[in-house]
mmCIF file of C-alpha atoms and ligand atoms in Angstrom:
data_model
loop_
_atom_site.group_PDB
_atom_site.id
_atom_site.type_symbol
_atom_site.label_atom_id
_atom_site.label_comp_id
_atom_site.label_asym_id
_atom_site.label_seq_id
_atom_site.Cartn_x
_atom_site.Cartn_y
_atom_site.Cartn_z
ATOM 1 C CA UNK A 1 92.489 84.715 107.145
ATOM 2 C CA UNK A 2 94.297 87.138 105.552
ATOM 3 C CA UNK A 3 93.871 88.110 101.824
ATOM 4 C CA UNK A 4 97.140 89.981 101.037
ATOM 5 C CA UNK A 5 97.839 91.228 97.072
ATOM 6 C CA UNK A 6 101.264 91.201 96.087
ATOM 7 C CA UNK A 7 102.060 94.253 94.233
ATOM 8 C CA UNK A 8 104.887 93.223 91.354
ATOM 9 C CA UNK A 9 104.528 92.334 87.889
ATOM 10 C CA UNK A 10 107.790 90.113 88.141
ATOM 11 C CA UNK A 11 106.658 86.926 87.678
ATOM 12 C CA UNK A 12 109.812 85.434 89.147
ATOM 13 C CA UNK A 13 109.261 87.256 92.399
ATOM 14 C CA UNK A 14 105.766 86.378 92.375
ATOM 15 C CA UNK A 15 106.513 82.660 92.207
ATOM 16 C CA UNK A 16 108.996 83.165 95.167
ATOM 17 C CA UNK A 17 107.119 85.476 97.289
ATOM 18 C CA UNK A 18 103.913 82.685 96.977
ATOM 19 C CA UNK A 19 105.862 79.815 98.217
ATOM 20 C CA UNK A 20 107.122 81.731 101.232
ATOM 21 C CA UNK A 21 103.825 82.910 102.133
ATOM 22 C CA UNK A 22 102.076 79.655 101.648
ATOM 23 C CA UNK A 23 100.006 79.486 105.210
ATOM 24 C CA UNK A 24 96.763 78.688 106.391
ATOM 25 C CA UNK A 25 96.585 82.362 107.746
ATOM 26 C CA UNK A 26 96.651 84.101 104.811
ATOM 27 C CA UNK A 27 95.293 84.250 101.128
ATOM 28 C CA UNK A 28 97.671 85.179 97.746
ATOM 29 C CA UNK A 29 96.301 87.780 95.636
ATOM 30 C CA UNK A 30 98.563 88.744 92.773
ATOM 31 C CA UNK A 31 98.027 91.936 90.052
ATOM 32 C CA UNK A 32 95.959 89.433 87.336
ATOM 33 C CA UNK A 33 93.363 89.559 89.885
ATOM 34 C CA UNK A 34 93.021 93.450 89.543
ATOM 35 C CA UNK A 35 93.624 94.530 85.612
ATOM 36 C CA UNK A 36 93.292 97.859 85.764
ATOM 37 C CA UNK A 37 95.988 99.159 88.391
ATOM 38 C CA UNK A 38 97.737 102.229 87.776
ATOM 39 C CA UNK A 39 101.669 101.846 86.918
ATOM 40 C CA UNK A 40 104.551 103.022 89.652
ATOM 41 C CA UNK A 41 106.982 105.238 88.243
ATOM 42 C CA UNK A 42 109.901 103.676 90.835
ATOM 43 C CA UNK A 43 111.758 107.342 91.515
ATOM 44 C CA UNK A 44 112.442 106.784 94.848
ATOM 45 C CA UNK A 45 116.138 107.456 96.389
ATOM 46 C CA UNK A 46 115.957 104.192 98.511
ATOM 47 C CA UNK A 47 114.725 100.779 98.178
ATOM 48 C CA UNK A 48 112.147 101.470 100.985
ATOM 49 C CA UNK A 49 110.928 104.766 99.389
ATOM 50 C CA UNK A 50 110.385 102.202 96.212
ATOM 51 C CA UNK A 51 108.572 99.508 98.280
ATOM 52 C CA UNK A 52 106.226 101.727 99.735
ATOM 53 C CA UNK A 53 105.671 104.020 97.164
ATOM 54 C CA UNK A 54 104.458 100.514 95.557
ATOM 55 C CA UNK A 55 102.611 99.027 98.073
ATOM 56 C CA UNK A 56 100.747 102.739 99.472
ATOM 57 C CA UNK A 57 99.584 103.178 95.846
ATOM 58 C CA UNK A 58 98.084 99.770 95.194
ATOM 59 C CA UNK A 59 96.476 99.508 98.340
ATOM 60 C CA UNK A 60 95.235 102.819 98.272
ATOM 61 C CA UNK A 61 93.592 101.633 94.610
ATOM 62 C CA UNK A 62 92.668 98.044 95.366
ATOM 63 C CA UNK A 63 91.333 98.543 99.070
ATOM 64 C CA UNK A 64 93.579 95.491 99.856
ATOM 65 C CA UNK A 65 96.406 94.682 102.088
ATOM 66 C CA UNK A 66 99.162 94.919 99.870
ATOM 67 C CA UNK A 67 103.047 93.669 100.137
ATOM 68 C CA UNK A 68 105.957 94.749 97.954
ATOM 69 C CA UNK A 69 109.508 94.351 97.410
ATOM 70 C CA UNK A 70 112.416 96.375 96.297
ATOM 71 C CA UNK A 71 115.612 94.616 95.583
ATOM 72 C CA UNK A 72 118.433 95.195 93.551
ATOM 73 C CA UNK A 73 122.100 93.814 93.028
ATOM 74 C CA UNK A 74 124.804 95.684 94.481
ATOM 75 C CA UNK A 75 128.899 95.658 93.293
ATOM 76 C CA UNK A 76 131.601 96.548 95.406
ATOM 77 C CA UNK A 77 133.747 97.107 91.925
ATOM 78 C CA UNK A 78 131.342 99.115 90.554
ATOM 79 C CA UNK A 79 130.831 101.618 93.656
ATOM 80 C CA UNK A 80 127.538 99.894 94.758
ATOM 81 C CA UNK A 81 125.802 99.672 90.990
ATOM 82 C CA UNK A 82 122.968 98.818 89.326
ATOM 83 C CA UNK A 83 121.750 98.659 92.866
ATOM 84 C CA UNK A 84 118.902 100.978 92.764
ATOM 85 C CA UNK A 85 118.391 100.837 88.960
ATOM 86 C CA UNK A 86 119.074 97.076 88.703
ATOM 87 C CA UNK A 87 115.834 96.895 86.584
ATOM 88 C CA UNK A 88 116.608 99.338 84.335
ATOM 89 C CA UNK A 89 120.362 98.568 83.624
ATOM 90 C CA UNK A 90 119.249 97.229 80.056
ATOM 91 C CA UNK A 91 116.195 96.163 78.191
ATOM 92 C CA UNK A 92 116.792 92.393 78.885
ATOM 93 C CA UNK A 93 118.008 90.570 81.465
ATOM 94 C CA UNK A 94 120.773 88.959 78.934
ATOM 95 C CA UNK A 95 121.430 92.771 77.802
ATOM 96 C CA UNK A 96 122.163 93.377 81.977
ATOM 97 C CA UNK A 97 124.103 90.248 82.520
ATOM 98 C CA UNK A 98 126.381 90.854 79.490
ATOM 99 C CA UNK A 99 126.927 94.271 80.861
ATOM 100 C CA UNK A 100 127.715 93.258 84.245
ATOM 101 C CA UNK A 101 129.877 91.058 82.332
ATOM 102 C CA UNK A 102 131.832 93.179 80.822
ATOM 103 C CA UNK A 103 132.569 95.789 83.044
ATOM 104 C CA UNK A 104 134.506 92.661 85.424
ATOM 105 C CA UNK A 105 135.905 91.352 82.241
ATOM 106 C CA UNK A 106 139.286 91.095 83.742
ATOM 107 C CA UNK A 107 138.283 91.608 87.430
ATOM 108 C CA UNK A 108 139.938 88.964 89.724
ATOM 109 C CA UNK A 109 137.606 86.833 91.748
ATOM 110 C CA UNK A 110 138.468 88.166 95.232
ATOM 111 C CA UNK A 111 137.691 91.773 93.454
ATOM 112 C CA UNK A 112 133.763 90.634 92.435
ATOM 113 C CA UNK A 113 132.263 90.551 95.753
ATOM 114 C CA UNK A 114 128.665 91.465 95.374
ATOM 115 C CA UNK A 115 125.122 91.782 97.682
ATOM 116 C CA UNK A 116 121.213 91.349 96.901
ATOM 117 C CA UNK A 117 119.433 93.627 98.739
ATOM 118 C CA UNK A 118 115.244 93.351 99.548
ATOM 119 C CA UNK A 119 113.298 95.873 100.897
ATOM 120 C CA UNK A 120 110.053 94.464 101.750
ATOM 121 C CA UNK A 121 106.873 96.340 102.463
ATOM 122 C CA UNK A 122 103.545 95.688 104.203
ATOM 123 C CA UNK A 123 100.752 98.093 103.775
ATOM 124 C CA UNK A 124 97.258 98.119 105.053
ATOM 125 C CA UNK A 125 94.767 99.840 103.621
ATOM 126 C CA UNK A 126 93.816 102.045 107.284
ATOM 127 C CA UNK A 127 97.733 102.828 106.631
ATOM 128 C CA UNK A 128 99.161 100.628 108.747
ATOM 129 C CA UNK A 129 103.066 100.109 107.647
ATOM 130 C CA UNK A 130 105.282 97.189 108.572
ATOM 131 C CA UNK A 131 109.305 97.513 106.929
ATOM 132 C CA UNK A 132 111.770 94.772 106.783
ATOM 133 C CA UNK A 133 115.687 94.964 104.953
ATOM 134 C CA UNK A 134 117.284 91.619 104.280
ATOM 135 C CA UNK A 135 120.423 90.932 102.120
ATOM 136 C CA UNK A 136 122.480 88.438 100.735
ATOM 137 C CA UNK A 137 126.195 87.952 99.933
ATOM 138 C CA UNK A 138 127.971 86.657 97.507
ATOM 139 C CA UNK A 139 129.957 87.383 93.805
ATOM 140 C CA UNK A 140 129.983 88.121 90.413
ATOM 141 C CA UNK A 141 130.491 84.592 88.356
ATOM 142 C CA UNK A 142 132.426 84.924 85.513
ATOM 143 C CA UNK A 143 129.822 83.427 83.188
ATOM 144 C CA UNK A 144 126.379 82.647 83.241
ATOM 145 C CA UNK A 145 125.630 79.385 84.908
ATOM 146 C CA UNK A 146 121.997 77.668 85.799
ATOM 147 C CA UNK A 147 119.007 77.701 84.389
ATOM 148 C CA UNK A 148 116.070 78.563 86.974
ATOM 149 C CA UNK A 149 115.160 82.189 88.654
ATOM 150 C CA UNK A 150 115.098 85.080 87.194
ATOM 151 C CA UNK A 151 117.026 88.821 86.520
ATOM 152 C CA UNK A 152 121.091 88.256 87.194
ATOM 153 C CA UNK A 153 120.392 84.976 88.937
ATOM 154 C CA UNK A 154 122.734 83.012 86.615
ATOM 155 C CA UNK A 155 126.317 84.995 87.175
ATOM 156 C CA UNK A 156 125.480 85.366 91.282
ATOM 157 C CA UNK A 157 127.630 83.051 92.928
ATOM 158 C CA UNK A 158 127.158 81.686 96.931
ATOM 159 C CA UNK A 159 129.992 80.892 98.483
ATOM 160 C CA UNK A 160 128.826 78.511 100.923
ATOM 161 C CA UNK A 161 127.386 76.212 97.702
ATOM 162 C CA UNK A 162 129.655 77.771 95.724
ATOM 163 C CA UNK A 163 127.056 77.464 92.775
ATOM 164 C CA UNK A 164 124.884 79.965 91.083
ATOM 165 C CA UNK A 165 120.969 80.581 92.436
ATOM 166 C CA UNK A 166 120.099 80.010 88.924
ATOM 167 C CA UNK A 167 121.999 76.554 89.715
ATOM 168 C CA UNK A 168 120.324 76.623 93.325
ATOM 169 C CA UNK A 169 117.017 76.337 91.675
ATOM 170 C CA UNK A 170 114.232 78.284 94.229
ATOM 171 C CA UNK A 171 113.828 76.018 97.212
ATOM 172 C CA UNK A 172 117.202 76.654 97.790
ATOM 173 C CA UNK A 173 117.290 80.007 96.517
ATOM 174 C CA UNK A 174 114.831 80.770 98.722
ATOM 175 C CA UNK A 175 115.839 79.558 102.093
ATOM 176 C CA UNK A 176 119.383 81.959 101.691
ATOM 177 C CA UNK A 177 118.443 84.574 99.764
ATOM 178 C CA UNK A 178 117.714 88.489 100.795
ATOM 179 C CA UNK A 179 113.575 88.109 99.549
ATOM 180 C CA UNK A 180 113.666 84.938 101.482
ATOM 181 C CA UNK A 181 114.854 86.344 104.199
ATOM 182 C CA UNK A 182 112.923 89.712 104.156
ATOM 183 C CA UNK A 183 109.816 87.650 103.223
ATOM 184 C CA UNK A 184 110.297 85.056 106.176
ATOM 185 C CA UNK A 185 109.963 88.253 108.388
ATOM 186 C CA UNK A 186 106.782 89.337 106.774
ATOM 187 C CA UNK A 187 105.258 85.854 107.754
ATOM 188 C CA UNK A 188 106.481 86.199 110.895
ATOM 189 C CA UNK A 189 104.514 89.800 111.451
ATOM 190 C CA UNK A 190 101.542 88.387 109.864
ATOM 191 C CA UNK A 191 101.483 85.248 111.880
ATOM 192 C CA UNK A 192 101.407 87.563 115.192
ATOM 193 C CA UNK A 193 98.812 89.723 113.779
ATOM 194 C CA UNK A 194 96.402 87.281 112.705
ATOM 195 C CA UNK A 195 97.259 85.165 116.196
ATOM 196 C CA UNK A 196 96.086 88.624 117.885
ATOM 197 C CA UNK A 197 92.652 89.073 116.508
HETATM 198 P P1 LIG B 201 112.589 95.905 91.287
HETATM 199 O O1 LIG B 201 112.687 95.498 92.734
HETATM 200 O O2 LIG B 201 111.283 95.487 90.682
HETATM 201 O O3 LIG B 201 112.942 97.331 91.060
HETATM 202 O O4 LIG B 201 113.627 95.051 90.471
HETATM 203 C C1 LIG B 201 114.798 94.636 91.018
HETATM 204 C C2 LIG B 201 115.693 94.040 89.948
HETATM 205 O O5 LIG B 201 116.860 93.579 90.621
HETATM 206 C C3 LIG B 201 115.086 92.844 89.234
HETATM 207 O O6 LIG B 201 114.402 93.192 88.076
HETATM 208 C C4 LIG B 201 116.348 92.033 88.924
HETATM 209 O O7 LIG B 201 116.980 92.530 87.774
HETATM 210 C C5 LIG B 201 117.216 92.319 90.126
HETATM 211 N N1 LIG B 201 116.946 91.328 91.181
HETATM 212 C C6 LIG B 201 116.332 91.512 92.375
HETATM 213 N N2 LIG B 201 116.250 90.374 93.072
HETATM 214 C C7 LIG B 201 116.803 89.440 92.284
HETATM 215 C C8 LIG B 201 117.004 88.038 92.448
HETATM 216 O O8 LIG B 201 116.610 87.405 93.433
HETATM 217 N N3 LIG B 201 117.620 87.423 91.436
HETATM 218 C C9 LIG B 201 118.077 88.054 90.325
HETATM 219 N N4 LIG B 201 117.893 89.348 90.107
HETATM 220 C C10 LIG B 201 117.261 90.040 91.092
#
């Protein structure tokens, strides 16, 4: 058995990360179970920098294996953005949908084509490092549709359901989207390493 900590505060990618990792093998621990962890300043220049500069510096404090993410949303119209600062774009995630918004306001709907990126992060406390990159495609609805998940879930559109993954709701969500993916990978490393012990 495994007892891995999940280093984010993001409750939303808590409850996602938990239902991926839901195995026999391992054991969830998540930040409430360690109150006095230092904060990460996220400065890094990529979303694996991020990740690892996460996961390193809980570990390192909490002795634990730890996993963590980096993901943001990616525009083509807007050259790529929020991307890295996704987070940060605004102080809510109505004030970062509205802005998204309303820099497409009159974009045309082959013009919104957008990505969620996930850089996912495995570190063991002897220092140990295992990196995965998933991402999903999609676009920028035009208004806010759904009510589950979390951040700019309700104005990202999949073609293939052509509904929001705040409309998706998580199983879905979950089985297409770039943490699912990245995340599926990290069960997959985990699996091998606790089948070789
Ligand atoms: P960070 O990885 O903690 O730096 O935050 C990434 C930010 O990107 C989140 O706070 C959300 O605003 C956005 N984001 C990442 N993944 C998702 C997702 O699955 N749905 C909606 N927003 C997301």
């Amino acid at each position: 058995m495994l007892e891995i900590l999940i280093a984010t505060n993001n409750l939303g990618k808590v409850k996602e990360i938990k239902d991926i990792l839901d195995s026999p093998e391992i054991k969830i621990l998540t930040m409430k179970d360690f109150p006095h962890l230092p904060k990460i300043v996220e400065d890094g220049k990529t979303y694996q920098e991020n990740a690892f500069k996460k996961a390193s510096k809980i570990s390192e404090y909490s002795g634990k294996i730890c996993l963590a993410d980096d993901s943001g949303l990616e525009i083509d119209y807007l050259k790529g953005k929020p991307g890295l600062y996704s987070s940060r774009w605004g102080s809510s995630d109505e004030e970062r949908i509205n802005k998204v918004l309303k820099l497409l306001e009159n974009v045309l709907p082959n013009k919104r084509k957008a990505k969620f990126v996930c850089a996912a992060m495995l570190v063991f406390p002897d220092g140990k490092i295992y990196s995965v990159k998933e991402e999903c495609k999609g676009s920028i609805e035009f208004k806010p549709k759904g009510e589950h998940g979390f951040g700019y879930d309700p104005i990202f559109l999949v073609p293939e359901y052509n509904k929001t993954f705040a409309e998706l709701g998580y199983k879905i969500k979950n089985q297409i989207s770039h943490r699912g993916k990245a995340m599926r990978k990290i069960v997959n490393i985990i699996n091998e390493l606790a089948g070789s012990e």
